[in-house]
Short mmCIF file of C-alpha atoms in Angstrom, two decimals:
data_model
loop_
_atom_site.label_atom_id
_atom_site.label_comp_id
_atom_site.label_asym_id
_atom_site.label_seq_id
_atom_site.Cartn_x
_atom_site.Cartn_y
_atom_site.Cartn_z
CA UNK A 204 147.46 89.87 143.23
CA UNK A 205 150.80 91.31 142.20
CA UNK A 206 150.59 93.03 138.82
CA UNK A 207 153.35 93.27 136.24
CA UNK A 208 154.00 95.13 133.05
CA UNK A 209 156.41 94.24 130.27
CA UNK A 210 158.95 97.01 129.64
CA UNK A 211 161.35 96.43 126.74
CA UNK A 212 160.97 92.70 127.23
CA UNK A 213 161.54 92.75 130.99
CA UNK A 214 158.72 91.86 133.37
CA UNK A 215 158.50 94.69 135.87
CA UNK A 216 156.35 94.81 138.99
CA UNK A 217 153.88 97.69 139.01
CA UNK A 218 154.35 100.35 141.63
CA UNK A 219 151.58 100.70 144.18
CA UNK A 220 150.43 103.82 142.37
CA UNK A 221 150.42 102.09 138.98
CA UNK A 222 148.60 99.11 140.42
CA UNK A 223 145.93 101.30 141.97
CA UNK A 224 145.48 103.14 138.68
CA UNK A 225 145.15 99.87 136.77
CA UNK A 226 142.63 98.51 139.24
CA UNK A 227 140.59 101.70 139.01
CA UNK A 228 140.73 101.45 135.22
CA UNK A 229 139.52 97.86 135.28
CA UNK A 230 136.73 98.77 137.67
CA UNK A 231 135.63 101.61 135.40
CA UNK A 232 135.86 99.30 132.38
CA UNK A 233 133.53 96.87 134.11
CA UNK A 234 131.05 99.65 134.78
CA UNK A 235 131.31 100.73 131.14
CA UNK A 236 130.93 97.15 130.01
CA UNK A 237 127.74 96.73 132.01
CA UNK A 238 126.41 100.00 130.65
CA UNK A 239 127.30 98.89 127.16
CA UNK A 240 125.59 95.57 127.65
CA UNK A 241 122.49 97.26 129.11
CA UNK A 242 122.41 99.59 126.11
CA UNK A 243 122.76 96.65 123.76
CA UNK A 244 119.89 94.78 125.44
CA UNK A 245 117.72 97.89 125.39
CA UNK A 246 118.51 98.36 121.73
CA UNK A 247 117.50 94.78 120.97
CA UNK A 248 114.24 95.23 122.91
CA UNK A 249 113.46 98.38 120.98
CA UNK A 250 114.29 96.67 117.72
CA UNK A 251 112.00 93.77 118.55
CA UNK A 252 109.26 96.17 119.58
CA UNK A 253 109.61 98.15 116.38
CA UNK A 254 109.54 95.00 114.33
CA UNK A 255 106.41 93.78 116.08
CA UNK A 256 104.68 97.08 115.45
CA UNK A 257 105.57 96.83 111.78
CA UNK A 258 104.25 93.28 111.65
CA UNK A 259 101.06 94.48 113.35
CA UNK A 260 100.69 97.04 110.57
CA UNK A 261 100.70 94.21 108.09
CA UNK A 262 104.26 94.28 106.74
CA UNK A 263 105.86 90.91 106.00
CA UNK A 264 109.12 89.75 107.56
CA UNK A 265 110.82 90.18 104.20
CA UNK A 266 109.49 93.71 103.74
CA UNK A 267 110.66 94.69 107.22
CA UNK A 268 114.12 93.28 106.67
CA UNK A 269 114.52 94.88 103.26
CA UNK A 270 113.20 98.25 104.38
CA UNK A 271 114.43 98.56 107.96
CA UNK A 272 117.10 95.89 108.28
CA UNK A 273 115.31 94.33 111.25
CA UNK B 18 221.47 63.79 91.58
CA UNK B 19 222.99 64.78 94.93
CA UNK B 20 224.42 68.24 95.30
CA UNK B 21 226.38 70.22 97.80
CA UNK B 22 224.90 73.21 99.52
CA UNK B 23 221.40 74.47 100.14
CA UNK B 24 218.65 72.97 98.09
CA UNK B 25 217.38 75.66 95.73
CA UNK B 26 213.83 76.86 96.05
CA UNK B 27 211.37 75.42 93.60
CA UNK B 28 211.66 77.58 90.51
CA UNK B 29 209.51 78.36 87.52
CA UNK B 30 210.74 79.23 84.06
CA UNK B 31 209.47 82.10 82.05
CA UNK B 32 210.77 83.55 78.83
CA UNK B 33 211.34 87.27 78.95
CA UNK B 34 210.75 89.68 76.14
CA UNK B 35 212.34 93.11 75.65
CA UNK B 36 210.99 95.83 73.40
CA UNK B 37 213.47 98.35 72.10
CA UNK B 38 212.99 101.99 71.26
CA UNK B 39 214.78 102.07 67.98
CA UNK B 40 216.88 104.82 66.47
CA UNK B 41 219.60 105.15 63.82
CA UNK B 42 222.15 103.11 65.71
CA UNK B 43 223.65 99.63 65.89
CA UNK B 44 224.13 99.51 69.67
CA UNK B 45 221.47 98.59 72.20
CA UNK B 46 221.50 97.55 75.84
CA UNK B 47 219.86 94.31 76.93
CA UNK B 48 217.80 94.01 80.12
CA UNK B 49 219.44 90.65 80.89
CA UNK B 50 223.03 89.63 80.27
CA UNK B 51 223.62 86.85 77.75
CA UNK B 52 226.62 84.73 76.86
CA UNK B 53 226.32 85.19 73.11
CA UNK B 54 223.97 86.02 70.26
CA UNK B 55 222.48 82.53 70.22
CA UNK B 56 220.78 83.20 73.54
CA UNK B 57 218.61 85.81 71.85
CA UNK B 58 215.83 85.61 69.31
CA UNK B 59 215.86 89.07 67.74
CA UNK B 60 213.03 90.36 65.57
CA UNK B 61 213.17 93.52 63.44
CA UNK B 62 209.93 94.52 61.82
CA UNK B 63 208.60 91.07 62.82
CA UNK B 64 211.33 89.24 60.86
CA UNK B 65 213.64 87.02 62.84
CA UNK B 66 217.33 87.89 62.48
CA UNK B 67 220.16 85.37 62.23
CA UNK B 68 222.44 85.32 65.28
CA UNK B 69 226.04 86.36 64.73
CA UNK B 70 225.22 87.36 61.14
CA UNK B 71 222.67 90.06 61.79
CA UNK B 72 223.74 90.78 65.35
CA UNK B 73 226.13 89.85 68.09
CA UNK B 74 225.55 89.96 71.81
CA UNK B 75 227.64 89.74 74.93
CA UNK B 76 226.66 90.59 78.43
CA UNK B 77 224.08 93.36 78.16
CA UNK B 78 225.47 94.65 74.85
CA UNK B 79 223.58 94.02 71.63
CA UNK B 80 225.28 95.06 68.41
CA UNK B 81 223.60 95.02 65.01
CA UNK B 82 225.50 94.68 61.76
CA UNK B 83 223.25 97.35 60.22
CA UNK B 84 221.80 100.33 61.98
CA UNK B 85 218.09 100.48 62.55
CA UNK B 86 215.93 103.50 61.92
CA UNK B 87 213.49 105.17 64.29
CA UNK B 88 210.53 103.67 62.43
CA UNK B 89 211.69 100.09 62.91
CA UNK B 90 209.99 97.74 65.37
CA UNK B 91 212.56 95.66 67.27
CA UNK B 92 212.22 93.23 70.12
CA UNK B 93 214.01 90.19 71.42
CA UNK B 94 213.13 87.10 73.41
CA UNK B 95 215.80 85.83 75.79
CA UNK B 96 216.35 82.16 75.08
CA UNK B 97 219.49 81.22 76.93
CA UNK B 98 218.67 83.63 79.70
CA UNK B 99 215.40 82.15 80.70
CA UNK B 100 214.39 84.06 83.74
CA UNK B 101 214.40 81.91 86.87
CA UNK B 102 211.83 82.99 89.37
CA UNK B 103 210.80 81.63 92.76
CA UNK B 104 207.31 82.97 92.14
CA UNK B 105 205.16 81.83 89.25
CA UNK B 106 205.22 84.28 86.38
CA UNK B 107 202.55 86.98 86.41
CA UNK B 108 199.21 85.82 85.12
CA UNK B 109 200.33 82.19 84.94
CA UNK B 110 198.29 80.70 87.81
CA UNK B 111 194.82 79.47 86.95
CA UNK B 112 191.92 78.45 89.13
CA UNK B 113 192.91 74.80 88.95
CA UNK B 114 196.28 75.55 90.60
CA UNK B 115 194.56 77.04 93.65
CA UNK B 116 193.51 74.58 96.33
CA UNK B 117 189.91 74.62 97.48
CA UNK B 118 189.22 76.62 100.64
CA UNK B 119 192.74 78.03 100.65
CA UNK B 120 192.20 81.74 100.08
CA UNK B 121 191.84 83.70 103.31
CA UNK B 122 190.29 87.16 103.42
CA UNK B 123 193.68 88.61 104.28
CA UNK B 124 194.82 87.83 100.72
CA UNK B 125 192.23 90.19 99.28
CA UNK B 126 193.21 93.73 98.44
CA UNK B 127 189.71 94.95 99.30
CA UNK B 128 189.53 97.95 101.58
CA UNK B 129 187.14 98.46 104.48
CA UNK B 130 186.59 96.53 107.66
CA UNK B 131 186.43 92.76 107.31
CA UNK B 132 184.18 91.43 110.06
CA UNK B 133 180.89 89.68 110.72
CA UNK B 134 178.87 92.82 109.94
CA UNK B 135 180.34 93.57 106.52
CA UNK B 136 180.17 92.15 103.03
CA UNK B 137 182.44 92.41 99.99
CA UNK B 138 180.95 94.75 97.41
CA UNK B 139 181.58 94.75 93.70
CA UNK B 140 183.88 97.75 94.07
CA UNK B 141 186.30 95.66 96.17
CA UNK B 142 185.25 97.30 99.41
CA UNK B 143 184.04 95.66 102.60
CA UNK B 144 180.99 97.53 103.82
CA UNK B 145 177.83 97.01 105.84
CA UNK B 146 175.02 95.48 103.85
CA UNK B 147 172.93 98.58 104.39
CA UNK B 148 169.70 96.68 104.84
CA UNK B 149 166.32 97.83 103.72
CA UNK B 150 164.47 100.99 104.46
CA UNK B 151 162.60 99.29 107.33
CA UNK B 152 164.50 97.97 110.30
CA UNK B 153 163.29 95.79 113.16
CA UNK B 154 164.08 97.66 116.37
CA UNK B 155 162.42 95.58 119.05
CA UNK B 156 160.18 92.58 119.66
CA UNK B 157 158.18 92.33 122.87
CA UNK B 158 156.19 89.30 123.92
CA UNK B 159 154.09 89.54 127.06
CA UNK B 160 151.91 87.06 128.89
CA UNK B 161 149.16 88.24 131.22
CA UNK B 162 150.80 91.59 131.99
CA UNK B 163 149.10 94.90 132.63
CA UNK B 164 150.76 96.45 129.57
CA UNK B 165 153.45 95.82 126.97
CA UNK B 166 155.67 98.88 126.87
CA UNK B 167 158.36 99.62 124.30
CA UNK B 168 160.51 102.58 125.27
CA UNK B 169 163.69 104.28 124.10
CA UNK B 170 163.81 103.06 120.51
CA UNK B 171 162.78 106.28 118.76
CA UNK B 172 165.75 108.07 117.18
CA UNK B 173 166.39 110.80 114.63
CA UNK B 174 167.05 108.08 112.03
CA UNK B 175 163.29 107.62 111.71
CA UNK B 176 160.30 109.96 111.68
CA UNK B 177 157.85 107.11 111.12
CA UNK B 178 157.55 103.74 112.81
CA UNK B 179 155.54 100.65 112.01
CA UNK B 180 154.25 98.41 114.78
CA UNK B 181 152.90 94.98 113.99
CA UNK B 182 150.85 93.50 116.81
CA UNK B 183 149.08 90.29 117.60
CA UNK B 184 147.49 90.57 121.03
CA UNK B 185 144.54 89.33 123.01
CA UNK B 186 143.05 90.20 126.35
CA UNK B 187 143.42 88.20 129.53
CA UNK B 188 139.79 88.99 130.34
CA UNK B 189 136.80 88.82 128.06
CA UNK B 190 134.87 91.70 126.58
CA UNK B 191 137.30 94.60 126.71
CA UNK B 192 138.94 97.15 124.39
CA UNK B 193 142.46 97.21 122.96
CA UNK B 194 144.18 100.54 123.55
CA UNK B 195 147.54 102.28 123.45
CA UNK B 196 149.14 105.13 125.31
CA UNK B 197 152.29 107.03 124.56
CA UNK B 198 155.27 107.27 126.86
CA UNK B 199 157.23 110.40 127.68
CA UNK B 200 160.57 110.23 129.45
CA UNK B 201 160.00 106.52 129.98
CA UNK B 202 156.63 106.92 131.73
CA UNK B 203 153.25 105.88 130.36
CA UNK B 204 151.09 108.97 129.97
CA UNK B 205 147.56 108.67 131.37
CA UNK B 206 146.65 112.35 131.14
CA UNK B 207 143.42 113.09 129.30
CA UNK B 208 145.01 114.59 126.21
CA UNK B 209 144.24 111.84 123.72
CA UNK B 210 141.93 112.20 120.74
CA UNK B 211 140.85 109.30 118.63
CA UNK B 212 138.22 108.23 116.14
CA UNK B 213 137.65 104.76 114.82
CA UNK B 214 135.23 103.15 112.45
CA UNK B 215 134.43 99.54 111.89
CA UNK B 216 132.36 97.20 109.89
CA UNK B 217 130.59 94.50 111.88
CA UNK B 218 129.16 91.18 110.81
CA UNK B 219 127.73 88.42 112.99
CA UNK B 220 126.41 86.17 110.30
CA UNK B 221 123.08 87.99 110.23
CA UNK B 222 123.61 91.68 110.72
CA UNK B 223 126.16 93.61 108.68
CA UNK B 224 126.57 97.17 109.83
CA UNK B 225 129.01 99.94 110.58
CA UNK B 226 130.01 101.01 114.04
CA UNK B 227 132.37 103.50 115.53
CA UNK B 228 134.31 104.34 118.64
CA UNK B 229 135.61 107.79 119.50
CA UNK B 230 137.33 109.62 122.29
CA UNK B 231 138.14 113.26 122.93
CA UNK B 232 140.41 114.24 125.81
CA UNK B 233 140.45 110.64 126.92
CA UNK B 234 143.38 108.96 128.65
CA UNK B 235 144.09 106.42 125.91
CA UNK B 236 143.72 105.80 122.18
CA UNK B 237 141.52 102.87 121.23
CA UNK B 238 142.72 100.65 118.42
CA UNK B 239 140.11 97.84 118.52
CA UNK B 240 137.04 98.47 120.58
CA UNK B 241 133.84 96.93 121.78
CA UNK B 242 134.01 93.47 123.20
CA UNK B 243 137.32 91.99 122.12
CA UNK B 244 137.61 88.39 123.09
CA UNK B 245 140.00 86.70 125.50
CA UNK B 246 140.10 83.61 123.30
CA UNK B 247 143.74 83.21 122.24
CA UNK B 248 142.70 81.70 118.93
CA UNK B 249 141.24 85.09 117.95
CA UNK B 250 143.98 87.66 118.56
CA UNK B 251 143.62 91.26 117.54
CA UNK B 252 146.25 91.54 114.85
CA UNK B 253 147.06 94.68 112.97
CA UNK B 254 149.51 97.35 112.06
CA UNK B 255 150.13 100.82 113.37
CA UNK B 256 151.88 103.81 111.82
CA UNK B 257 153.32 105.98 114.58
CA UNK B 258 154.66 109.30 113.34
CA UNK B 259 156.87 112.12 114.62
CA UNK B 260 157.46 110.84 118.17
CA UNK B 261 160.52 113.00 118.73
CA UNK B 262 159.00 116.19 117.34
CA UNK B 263 158.68 119.05 119.80
CA UNK B 264 156.49 121.05 117.44
CA UNK B 265 154.02 118.43 116.27
CA UNK B 266 151.83 115.91 118.06
CA UNK B 267 152.65 112.24 117.87
CA UNK B 268 150.05 110.62 115.65
CA UNK B 269 148.88 107.04 115.37
CA UNK B 270 146.85 105.28 112.71
CA UNK B 271 145.91 101.62 112.89
CA UNK B 272 144.19 98.87 110.96
CA UNK B 273 143.11 95.85 112.98
CA UNK B 274 140.82 92.90 113.13
CA UNK B 275 138.39 92.93 116.03
CA UNK B 276 135.70 90.67 117.46
CA UNK B 277 132.65 90.54 119.64
CA UNK B 278 133.43 88.41 122.63
CA UNK B 279 131.54 85.21 123.24
CA UNK B 280 129.17 84.53 126.06
CA UNK B 281 131.89 83.70 128.56
CA UNK B 282 135.60 84.05 129.14
CA UNK B 283 137.60 82.21 126.52
CA UNK B 284 134.54 81.49 124.40
CA UNK B 285 134.81 82.00 120.65
CA UNK B 286 133.67 85.43 119.47
CA UNK B 287 130.23 85.95 118.00
CA UNK B 288 131.07 88.54 115.37
CA UNK B 289 133.95 89.96 113.42
CA UNK B 290 134.94 93.59 112.96
CA UNK B 291 137.47 95.48 110.93
CA UNK B 292 138.76 98.53 112.80
CA UNK B 293 140.45 101.62 111.39
CA UNK B 294 141.60 104.18 113.93
CA UNK B 295 143.35 107.51 113.96
CA UNK B 296 144.57 109.06 117.17
CA UNK B 297 146.92 111.63 118.58
CA UNK B 298 148.27 112.86 121.88
CA UNK B 299 148.07 116.63 122.18
CA UNK B 300 151.55 117.57 123.31
CA UNK B 301 154.78 119.00 121.95
CA UNK B 302 156.85 116.95 124.38
CA UNK B 303 158.81 114.20 122.65
CA UNK B 304 157.37 110.71 122.82
CA UNK B 305 159.81 108.11 124.13
CA UNK B 306 157.74 104.96 123.75
CA UNK B 307 154.41 103.25 123.24
CA UNK B 308 152.34 101.16 125.64
CA UNK B 309 149.79 98.53 124.57
CA UNK B 310 147.09 97.27 126.88
CA UNK B 311 143.44 96.49 127.50
CA UNK B 312 141.10 98.77 129.35
CA UNK B 313 139.48 95.95 131.27
CA UNK B 314 142.48 93.81 132.21
CA UNK B 315 145.78 92.34 131.20
CA UNK B 316 147.29 91.74 127.79
CA UNK B 317 148.96 88.81 126.03
CA UNK B 318 150.81 88.78 122.74
CA UNK B 319 153.66 90.03 120.63
CA UNK B 320 154.43 93.49 119.29
CA UNK B 321 157.21 94.28 116.86
CA UNK B 322 158.56 97.79 116.36
CA UNK B 323 160.10 98.75 113.03
CA UNK B 324 161.78 102.01 112.12
CA UNK B 325 161.32 103.39 108.62
CA UNK B 326 164.55 105.13 107.64
CA UNK B 327 164.35 108.79 106.70
CA UNK B 328 167.00 108.32 104.03
#
């Protein structure tokens, strides 16, 4: 798909070099996004695990939230 | 009554007064010729004198029967020699004699250039309004473009610029970023530093977050999962400083609203963020412009560039 940029209000077609750079950037952003999402999921799993361990120790939900923010 | 010859111009009548510099003499010269003494009302020390008894007059000669002294105050009003003028007497035309919408600018004595860019000042001079200390230099509105670039508007009139932006991504879950331009080209070299902090709230969790970059190829201004939902644009303001300096880096500070993108493209966001960023490009080459975009795709929105006058 042809890519454009806006330069001083004028729509300008990207050069082949610019287009390749933009596509590479988007590809890298997608990789980063997936990594970010994986990290977020892992963080949530760890949070849930930590919370469960605290519950197993006998802390209440309210105590856990007040003390650990979980 | 009919008359022969050219019809005279419409005339106005005005009495004329003459003040005399008195001395020990009986002879004075009138400004206007008269037929006789009765055409003059002569006052000496504010007392009216009787014509032909106290004075005689003929032509421009006024002769008193008794000499005045240098301390006397003497003036006359010409009665028979009412001055006929084509123009109204000075100071005799009031506002009611002037027709509405009849005074053109050319009638004004004001100096300066009279045109669509100037205004009449209180000192009777036409001059440019001068404007405020902040001037709109450019407005750019882009729709689904890889970047919105504003180039060539930095001048020595301004060291500091304000950019007001309202943008959103064409694809979900991506970061808003800027790059500088040098010589009209967007710079993607890894010489950017930036640090940003945010406060995040999703209705349950309220916490801080941050986003940083060192020797990256862009400066983030609103990071982590911005949404592609047009109802939730990233709006904010940027202070861009010293772009033309060849001894200092160009610096950028921003304040923006940010979001966490929803589950799918175009979905409403799931959390709100406030983002504060500071960034710079390490270079002593002058900056010619600024480029807005999204790391993960295209950009939509409007950016306005304002210059803040140095003086």
